[in-house]
C-alpha cells in the first residue's frame, strides 16, 4: 500500500473517530424558530418551534442528534421571541418542559403549561398550569431548578395587573414559584416579589445555599436592576449590582446565570445614562456575594445574553451587538480575573425575530443556535471548536 493511500486512510480514521469532524446541524424545518437548550450528563437537549402549532425536540449525545420528535402541539401557542419554551434536565431520564398558551381573547391573556417526561421525552405527563389564580392575563418567563428533590419553577405573574393600555396592566408584575412532581402534582404557590420588570427572561441555578433565582426587578422610581432571590433560608433578596439604570419601560433583556460548583457566573445587559453595556460578575461562594461587574461589550450592545462554563476559571458569554449593516452575535471568553478573548462573531439579524441565541457545550465543541427571521429562514446553528 502506498504512503499516500495509507495517509488518506489514516485521515479518514481520524475523521470517523471525531478528532477533526464537525457534528451535524439539527434537523429543523424551514420557518422553525426560537430554539432553547439544556445541558445533560452527556450532551444537551434542544427544543424549538417547528411551526406555529408544534414544539419539537432533539437530543445531541455521542456525536449525533436523535430523531426529532414532537413534544407539544396546540393551535393556541403564545409564540414570543423572548419568552421561549423551556426545557430542563431534572436528572436521569427525567425532563421538564414549559410553554405558553392563550387563555382568553386579550392579546396578553396567556398561561404557563408544564409537563414532565420520565423517559427522556418519549412520553409526557398531562400538562398542568402552575399558577392557580384563574386570571386572564400575563404569565410566563419560566425558569426551572431543583428544589429539595422536586422540580421547582418560577414565573412572572400578572394576576395583580389591571386592564390597561396596549394590553398590559397598570398594576405590578409579580414573581412566583412552585414545584411539580413527575405525576404533575403541584406544590404550593410561593410569592417571591411584588414588583418586577414585566417581560424580561429569568434564570435559576442550584448551589450549596439552595436554589437561587435571578430576574430584572422594578423599583418605584423605575430603577431596574438584576435581582437575586434565595428560595431557602433567611437571606434577603438583593441586586447583583446597583446599575442605576432608570427606564420607564421593560427592556426585554434578562440575565443569564450558570453555576459550576460553588462558582456562579452572571451576564446581563444594562444601559444607565443611555450607555448600553453587557456586564459579567462572578461569585465564589455559591451566589451569596458577587464581585464587581466586568464590562465585556464592544460599545454597541443590544443584549440578550447567554453563558456557559468552559472550565473552572473561564466562561463563554454570547450577546448581540449592532453591526455594520444588521447585527452580530459576539462570543467571548471571560475568566474570573477579568481577562477576555474574542472567540467568534456571527452576522445575524439585530431585530426581535432572531430571538435569544443559545449556547451548548460538548467535550470538544461549542454549539450556537439562533433564528433567521427572513422569509426563507429558520433556525441556524454553528459548531465552534472548543479550543478556538
Short mmCIF file of N, CA, C and O in Angstrom, two decimals, residues 218-315:
data_model
loop_
_atom_site.label_atom_id
_atom_site.label_comp_id
_atom_site.label_asym_id
_atom_site.label_seq_id
_atom_site.Cartn_x
_atom_site.Cartn_y
_atom_site.Cartn_z
N UNK A 218 -38.02 45.75 39.49
CA UNK A 218 -38.54 47.09 39.17
C UNK A 218 -38.83 47.81 40.47
O UNK A 218 -39.55 47.29 41.33
N UNK A 219 -38.23 48.98 40.65
CA UNK A 219 -38.45 49.78 41.84
C UNK A 219 -39.45 50.88 41.54
O UNK A 219 -39.77 51.17 40.39
N UNK A 220 -39.93 51.54 42.58
CA UNK A 220 -40.94 52.59 42.41
C UNK A 220 -40.44 53.73 41.54
O UNK A 220 -41.23 54.38 40.84
N UNK A 221 -39.12 54.00 41.58
CA UNK A 221 -38.58 55.09 40.76
C UNK A 221 -38.16 54.62 39.37
O UNK A 221 -37.51 55.36 38.63
N UNK A 222 -38.54 53.37 38.98
CA UNK A 222 -38.26 52.76 37.69
C UNK A 222 -36.79 52.35 37.51
O UNK A 222 -36.34 52.10 36.39
N UNK A 223 -36.04 52.25 38.60
CA UNK A 223 -34.73 51.60 38.52
C UNK A 223 -34.95 50.11 38.30
O UNK A 223 -35.80 49.49 38.94
N UNK A 224 -34.18 49.51 37.39
CA UNK A 224 -34.41 48.11 37.01
C UNK A 224 -33.10 47.33 37.06
O UNK A 224 -32.46 47.09 36.04
N UNK A 225 -32.70 46.95 38.27
CA UNK A 225 -31.50 46.14 38.47
C UNK A 225 -31.81 44.66 38.31
O UNK A 225 -32.96 44.23 38.39
N UNK A 226 -30.75 43.87 38.11
CA UNK A 226 -30.87 42.42 38.16
C UNK A 226 -30.86 42.00 39.63
O UNK A 226 -29.92 42.32 40.37
N UNK A 227 -31.91 41.31 40.04
CA UNK A 227 -32.12 40.96 41.44
C UNK A 227 -31.91 39.46 41.66
O UNK A 227 -32.22 38.65 40.80
N UNK A 228 -31.39 39.12 42.84
CA UNK A 228 -31.24 37.73 43.27
C UNK A 228 -32.26 37.43 44.37
O UNK A 228 -32.44 38.23 45.28
N UNK A 229 -32.88 36.27 44.28
CA UNK A 229 -33.77 35.81 45.35
C UNK A 229 -33.36 34.40 45.73
O UNK A 229 -33.08 33.56 44.85
N UNK A 230 -33.30 34.13 47.04
CA UNK A 230 -32.86 32.84 47.55
C UNK A 230 -34.09 32.07 48.04
O UNK A 230 -34.80 32.51 48.94
N UNK A 231 -34.31 30.91 47.43
CA UNK A 231 -35.53 30.15 47.72
C UNK A 231 -35.53 29.61 49.15
O UNK A 231 -36.56 29.56 49.81
N UNK A 232 -34.36 29.20 49.66
CA UNK A 232 -34.27 28.64 51.01
C UNK A 232 -33.56 29.61 51.95
O UNK A 232 -32.81 30.48 51.52
N UNK A 233 -33.75 29.42 53.24
CA UNK A 233 -33.00 30.19 54.24
C UNK A 233 -33.60 31.56 54.47
O UNK A 233 -34.69 31.90 54.01
N UNK A 234 -32.82 32.39 55.15
CA UNK A 234 -33.31 33.70 55.54
C UNK A 234 -32.56 34.83 54.85
O UNK A 234 -32.55 35.97 55.32
N UNK A 235 -31.89 34.53 53.73
CA UNK A 235 -31.19 35.59 53.01
C UNK A 235 -32.19 36.47 52.27
O UNK A 235 -33.10 35.99 51.60
N UNK A 236 -31.99 37.76 52.36
CA UNK A 236 -32.90 38.71 51.72
C UNK A 236 -32.57 38.84 50.24
O UNK A 236 -31.42 38.69 49.81
N UNK A 237 -33.58 39.13 49.47
CA UNK A 237 -33.40 39.43 48.06
C UNK A 237 -32.53 40.68 47.92
O UNK A 237 -32.62 41.61 48.72
N UNK A 238 -31.66 40.70 46.88
CA UNK A 238 -30.76 41.83 46.71
C UNK A 238 -30.30 41.92 45.26
O UNK A 238 -30.34 40.93 44.52
N UNK A 239 -29.86 43.10 44.82
CA UNK A 239 -29.36 43.22 43.45
C UNK A 239 -27.95 42.63 43.32
O UNK A 239 -27.17 42.66 44.28
N UNK A 240 -27.67 42.10 42.14
CA UNK A 240 -26.30 41.68 41.85
C UNK A 240 -25.37 42.89 41.89
O UNK A 240 -24.26 42.83 42.41
N UNK A 241 -25.87 44.00 41.35
CA UNK A 241 -25.12 45.26 41.36
C UNK A 241 -26.12 46.38 41.17
O UNK A 241 -27.12 46.22 40.46
N UNK A 242 -25.88 47.51 41.80
CA UNK A 242 -26.76 48.66 41.62
C UNK A 242 -26.31 49.41 40.37
O UNK A 242 -25.45 50.28 40.42
N UNK A 243 -26.92 49.05 39.21
CA UNK A 243 -26.54 49.66 37.95
C UNK A 243 -26.98 51.11 37.83
O UNK A 243 -26.41 51.87 37.04
N UNK A 244 -28.05 51.48 38.54
CA UNK A 244 -28.55 52.83 38.41
C UNK A 244 -29.26 53.09 37.10
O UNK A 244 -29.35 54.24 36.65
N UNK A 245 -29.77 52.02 36.46
CA UNK A 245 -30.48 52.20 35.20
C UNK A 245 -31.96 52.49 35.49
O UNK A 245 -32.68 51.63 35.99
N UNK A 246 -32.37 53.70 35.18
CA UNK A 246 -33.75 54.10 35.35
C UNK A 246 -34.39 54.14 33.97
O UNK A 246 -33.98 54.91 33.10
N UNK A 247 -35.39 53.28 33.76
CA UNK A 247 -36.03 53.19 32.45
C UNK A 247 -37.52 52.95 32.67
O UNK A 247 -37.91 52.09 33.46
N UNK A 248 -38.38 53.73 32.02
CA UNK A 248 -39.82 53.67 32.30
C UNK A 248 -40.55 52.50 31.67
O UNK A 248 -41.75 52.33 31.89
N UNK A 249 -39.87 51.69 30.87
CA UNK A 249 -40.50 50.54 30.23
C UNK A 249 -39.60 49.33 30.29
O UNK A 249 -38.40 49.43 30.56
N UNK A 250 -40.18 48.17 30.06
CA UNK A 250 -39.42 46.93 30.13
C UNK A 250 -38.45 46.81 28.95
O UNK A 250 -38.87 46.95 27.79
N UNK A 251 -37.17 46.54 29.18
CA UNK A 251 -36.20 46.43 28.10
C UNK A 251 -36.15 45.05 27.44
O UNK A 251 -35.39 44.85 26.50
N UNK A 252 -36.94 44.11 27.93
CA UNK A 252 -36.97 42.73 27.39
C UNK A 252 -35.55 42.19 27.30
O UNK A 252 -35.09 41.74 26.26
N UNK A 253 -34.83 42.23 28.40
CA UNK A 253 -33.44 41.80 28.47
C UNK A 253 -33.17 41.25 29.86
O UNK A 253 -32.98 42.01 30.81
N UNK A 254 -33.18 39.94 29.98
CA UNK A 254 -33.00 39.33 31.28
C UNK A 254 -31.59 38.81 31.49
O UNK A 254 -30.75 38.86 30.58
N UNK A 255 -31.28 38.29 32.67
CA UNK A 255 -29.94 37.81 32.98
C UNK A 255 -29.72 36.38 32.50
O UNK A 255 -30.66 35.60 32.33
N UNK A 256 -28.46 36.03 32.29
CA UNK A 256 -28.03 34.64 32.10
C UNK A 256 -27.20 34.28 33.33
O UNK A 256 -26.36 35.06 33.76
N UNK A 257 -27.41 33.09 33.88
CA UNK A 257 -26.71 32.69 35.10
C UNK A 257 -26.45 31.19 35.05
O UNK A 257 -27.34 30.41 34.73
N UNK A 258 -25.21 30.78 35.37
CA UNK A 258 -24.85 29.38 35.42
C UNK A 258 -23.95 29.14 36.62
O UNK A 258 -23.12 30.00 36.98
N UNK A 259 -24.09 27.95 37.22
CA UNK A 259 -23.27 27.55 38.36
C UNK A 259 -22.27 26.49 37.94
O UNK A 259 -22.54 25.67 37.05
N UNK A 260 -21.12 26.50 38.60
CA UNK A 260 -20.08 25.49 38.39
C UNK A 260 -19.51 25.18 39.77
O UNK A 260 -18.55 25.80 40.22
N UNK A 261 -20.15 24.22 40.46
CA UNK A 261 -19.80 24.00 41.86
C UNK A 261 -20.23 25.20 42.68
O UNK A 261 -21.37 25.65 42.60
N UNK A 262 -19.30 25.74 43.46
CA UNK A 262 -19.61 26.92 44.27
C UNK A 262 -19.46 28.22 43.50
O UNK A 262 -19.79 29.30 44.02
N UNK A 263 -18.97 28.15 42.28
CA UNK A 263 -18.83 29.35 41.47
C UNK A 263 -20.10 29.59 40.66
O UNK A 263 -20.69 28.66 40.13
N UNK A 264 -20.50 30.85 40.62
CA UNK A 264 -21.67 31.24 39.84
C UNK A 264 -21.25 32.41 38.96
O UNK A 264 -20.55 33.33 39.42
N UNK A 265 -21.67 32.37 37.71
CA UNK A 265 -21.39 33.46 36.77
C UNK A 265 -22.71 34.07 36.31
O UNK A 265 -23.69 33.35 36.08
N UNK A 266 -22.72 35.37 36.18
CA UNK A 266 -23.90 36.10 35.74
C UNK A 266 -23.50 37.03 34.61
O UNK A 266 -22.44 37.68 34.65
N UNK A 267 -24.34 37.12 33.56
CA UNK A 267 -24.13 38.09 32.48
C UNK A 267 -25.46 38.81 32.24
O UNK A 267 -26.52 38.17 32.24
N UNK A 268 -25.41 40.11 32.04
CA UNK A 268 -26.64 40.86 31.85
C UNK A 268 -26.38 42.15 31.09
O UNK A 268 -25.28 42.67 31.03
N UNK A 269 -27.45 42.65 30.48
CA UNK A 269 -27.46 43.91 29.76
C UNK A 269 -27.97 45.01 30.68
O UNK A 269 -28.90 44.80 31.47
N UNK A 270 -27.38 46.18 30.56
CA UNK A 270 -27.86 47.35 31.29
C UNK A 270 -27.51 48.59 30.49
O UNK A 270 -26.67 48.54 29.59
N UNK A 271 -28.17 49.70 30.79
CA UNK A 271 -27.93 50.91 30.00
C UNK A 271 -28.13 52.18 30.81
O UNK A 271 -28.92 53.06 30.44
N UNK A 272 -27.41 52.34 31.92
CA UNK A 272 -27.55 53.59 32.68
C UNK A 272 -27.04 54.78 31.88
O UNK A 272 -26.07 54.67 31.13
N UNK A 273 -27.74 55.89 32.01
CA UNK A 273 -27.35 57.12 31.31
C UNK A 273 -27.25 56.91 29.80
O UNK A 273 -26.37 57.47 29.13
N UNK A 274 -28.16 56.07 29.26
CA UNK A 274 -28.21 55.78 27.83
C UNK A 274 -26.88 55.22 27.29
O UNK A 274 -26.52 55.46 26.15
N UNK A 275 -26.19 54.48 28.14
CA UNK A 275 -24.93 53.86 27.74
C UNK A 275 -25.08 52.34 27.82
O UNK A 275 -24.83 51.73 28.86
N UNK A 276 -25.51 51.70 26.71
CA UNK A 276 -25.73 50.25 26.73
C UNK A 276 -24.44 49.48 26.97
O UNK A 276 -23.38 49.83 26.44
N UNK A 277 -24.53 48.43 27.79
CA UNK A 277 -23.35 47.61 28.07
C UNK A 277 -23.78 46.21 28.46
O UNK A 277 -24.93 45.97 28.84
N UNK A 278 -22.84 45.28 28.37
CA UNK A 278 -23.02 43.92 28.87
C UNK A 278 -21.99 43.69 29.97
O UNK A 278 -20.79 43.89 29.75
N UNK A 279 -22.48 43.31 31.14
CA UNK A 279 -21.62 43.07 32.29
C UNK A 279 -21.58 41.59 32.64
O UNK A 279 -22.54 40.85 32.39
N UNK A 280 -20.48 41.20 33.27
CA UNK A 280 -20.32 39.86 33.83
C UNK A 280 -19.89 40.02 35.28
O UNK A 280 -19.10 40.92 35.61
N UNK A 281 -20.41 39.16 36.17
CA UNK A 281 -19.96 39.14 37.56
C UNK A 281 -19.84 37.69 38.02
O UNK A 281 -20.60 36.82 37.59
N UNK A 282 -18.87 37.45 38.91
CA UNK A 282 -18.61 36.11 39.42
C UNK A 282 -18.83 36.05 40.92
O UNK A 282 -18.59 37.01 41.64
N UNK A 283 -19.29 34.88 41.36
CA UNK A 283 -19.40 34.58 42.79
C UNK A 283 -18.55 33.36 43.09
O UNK A 283 -18.55 32.38 42.32
N UNK A 284 -17.84 33.39 44.22
CA UNK A 284 -17.02 32.25 44.65
C UNK A 284 -17.67 31.51 45.82
O UNK A 284 -17.12 30.50 46.28
N UNK A 285 -18.83 31.98 46.30
CA UNK A 285 -19.44 31.40 47.49
C UNK A 285 -20.87 30.93 47.25
O UNK A 285 -21.74 31.08 48.10
N UNK A 286 -21.09 30.37 46.07
CA UNK A 286 -22.40 29.81 45.79
C UNK A 286 -23.47 30.83 45.50
O UNK A 286 -24.66 30.51 45.57
N UNK A 287 -23.09 32.06 45.19
CA UNK A 287 -24.06 33.09 44.86
C UNK A 287 -24.47 33.99 46.00
O UNK A 287 -25.36 34.83 45.85
N UNK A 288 -23.81 33.84 47.16
CA UNK A 288 -24.14 34.71 48.30
C UNK A 288 -23.64 36.13 48.03
O UNK A 288 -24.34 37.12 48.29
N UNK A 289 -22.43 36.24 47.51
CA UNK A 289 -21.88 37.55 47.13
C UNK A 289 -21.30 37.47 45.73
O UNK A 289 -20.86 36.39 45.28
N UNK A 290 -21.29 38.58 45.03
CA UNK A 290 -20.72 38.68 43.69
C UNK A 290 -19.67 39.77 43.65
O UNK A 290 -19.81 40.81 44.31
N UNK A 291 -18.62 39.52 42.88
CA UNK A 291 -17.59 40.54 42.66
C UNK A 291 -18.16 41.70 41.85
O UNK A 291 -19.25 41.61 41.28
N UNK A 292 -17.39 42.76 41.76
CA UNK A 292 -17.79 43.91 40.94
C UNK A 292 -17.93 43.50 39.48
O UNK A 292 -17.18 42.64 38.99
N UNK A 293 -18.88 44.08 38.75
CA UNK A 293 -19.09 43.68 37.36
C UNK A 293 -17.92 44.03 36.45
O UNK A 293 -17.21 45.02 36.67
N UNK A 294 -17.75 43.21 35.43
CA UNK A 294 -16.72 43.39 34.39
C UNK A 294 -17.46 43.71 33.09
O UNK A 294 -18.29 42.92 32.64
N UNK A 295 -17.17 44.84 32.49
CA UNK A 295 -17.81 45.19 31.22
C UNK A 295 -17.10 44.47 30.08
O UNK A 295 -15.86 44.54 29.96
N UNK A 296 -17.87 43.79 29.20
CA UNK A 296 -17.24 42.99 28.15
C UNK A 296 -17.71 43.34 26.75
O UNK A 296 -17.21 42.78 25.77
N UNK A 297 -18.67 44.26 26.60
CA UNK A 297 -19.24 44.54 25.27
C UNK A 297 -18.29 45.36 24.43
O UNK A 297 -17.23 45.81 24.90
N UNK A 298 -18.69 45.60 23.17
CA UNK A 298 -17.88 46.35 22.21
C UNK A 298 -18.52 47.70 21.88
O UNK A 298 -18.37 48.23 20.79
N UNK A 299 -19.30 48.22 22.84
CA UNK A 299 -19.85 49.58 22.82
C UNK A 299 -21.01 49.78 21.85
O UNK A 299 -21.38 50.91 21.55
N UNK A 300 -21.61 48.68 21.37
CA UNK A 300 -22.84 48.76 20.59
C UNK A 300 -23.79 47.66 21.04
O UNK A 300 -24.45 47.01 20.23
N UNK A 301 -23.87 47.45 22.33
CA UNK A 301 -24.58 46.30 22.87
C UNK A 301 -26.09 46.40 22.67
O UNK A 301 -26.69 47.46 22.86
N UNK A 302 -26.69 45.27 22.30
CA UNK A 302 -28.14 45.09 22.26
C UNK A 302 -28.58 44.19 23.41
O UNK A 302 -29.67 44.35 23.96
N UNK A 303 -27.72 43.24 23.77
CA UNK A 303 -28.01 42.37 24.91
C UNK A 303 -28.40 40.97 24.51
O UNK A 303 -27.82 40.38 23.62
N UNK A 304 -29.40 40.38 25.22
CA UNK A 304 -29.87 39.01 25.01
C UNK A 304 -28.73 38.02 25.28
O UNK A 304 -28.31 37.25 24.41
N UNK A 305 -28.25 38.01 26.50
CA UNK A 305 -27.07 37.25 26.86
C UNK A 305 -27.36 35.77 27.08
O UNK A 305 -28.47 35.37 27.44
N UNK A 306 -26.33 34.96 26.87
CA UNK A 306 -26.30 33.58 27.33
C UNK A 306 -24.88 33.30 27.77
O UNK A 306 -23.94 34.02 27.39
N UNK A 307 -24.68 32.24 28.58
CA UNK A 307 -23.33 31.89 29.00
C UNK A 307 -23.24 30.44 29.37
O UNK A 307 -24.25 29.78 29.63
N UNK A 308 -22.03 29.92 29.39
CA UNK A 308 -21.74 28.58 29.90
C UNK A 308 -20.30 28.55 30.42
O UNK A 308 -19.48 29.38 30.05
N UNK A 309 -20.05 27.60 31.31
CA UNK A 309 -18.71 27.42 31.86
C UNK A 309 -17.90 26.52 30.94
O UNK A 309 -18.34 25.43 30.58
N UNK A 310 -16.68 26.99 30.58
CA UNK A 310 -15.77 26.18 29.77
C UNK A 310 -14.84 25.34 30.63
O UNK A 310 -14.46 24.24 30.26
N UNK A 311 -14.42 25.90 31.77
CA UNK A 311 -13.58 25.17 32.72
C UNK A 311 -13.76 25.83 34.09
O UNK A 311 -14.67 26.64 34.28
N UNK A 312 -12.89 25.51 35.03
CA UNK A 312 -13.07 26.00 36.40
C UNK A 312 -12.93 27.52 36.53
O UNK A 312 -13.42 28.11 37.49
N UNK A 313 -12.26 28.15 35.57
CA UNK A 313 -11.99 29.58 35.68
C UNK A 313 -12.59 30.41 34.57
O UNK A 313 -12.54 31.65 34.64
N UNK A 314 -13.15 29.79 33.53
CA UNK A 314 -13.49 30.52 32.32
C UNK A 314 -14.92 30.25 31.88
O UNK A 314 -15.39 29.11 31.87
N UNK A 315 -15.61 31.31 31.51
CA UNK A 315 -16.94 31.18 30.92
C UNK A 315 -16.91 31.66 29.48
O UNK A 315 -15.99 32.38 29.06
#
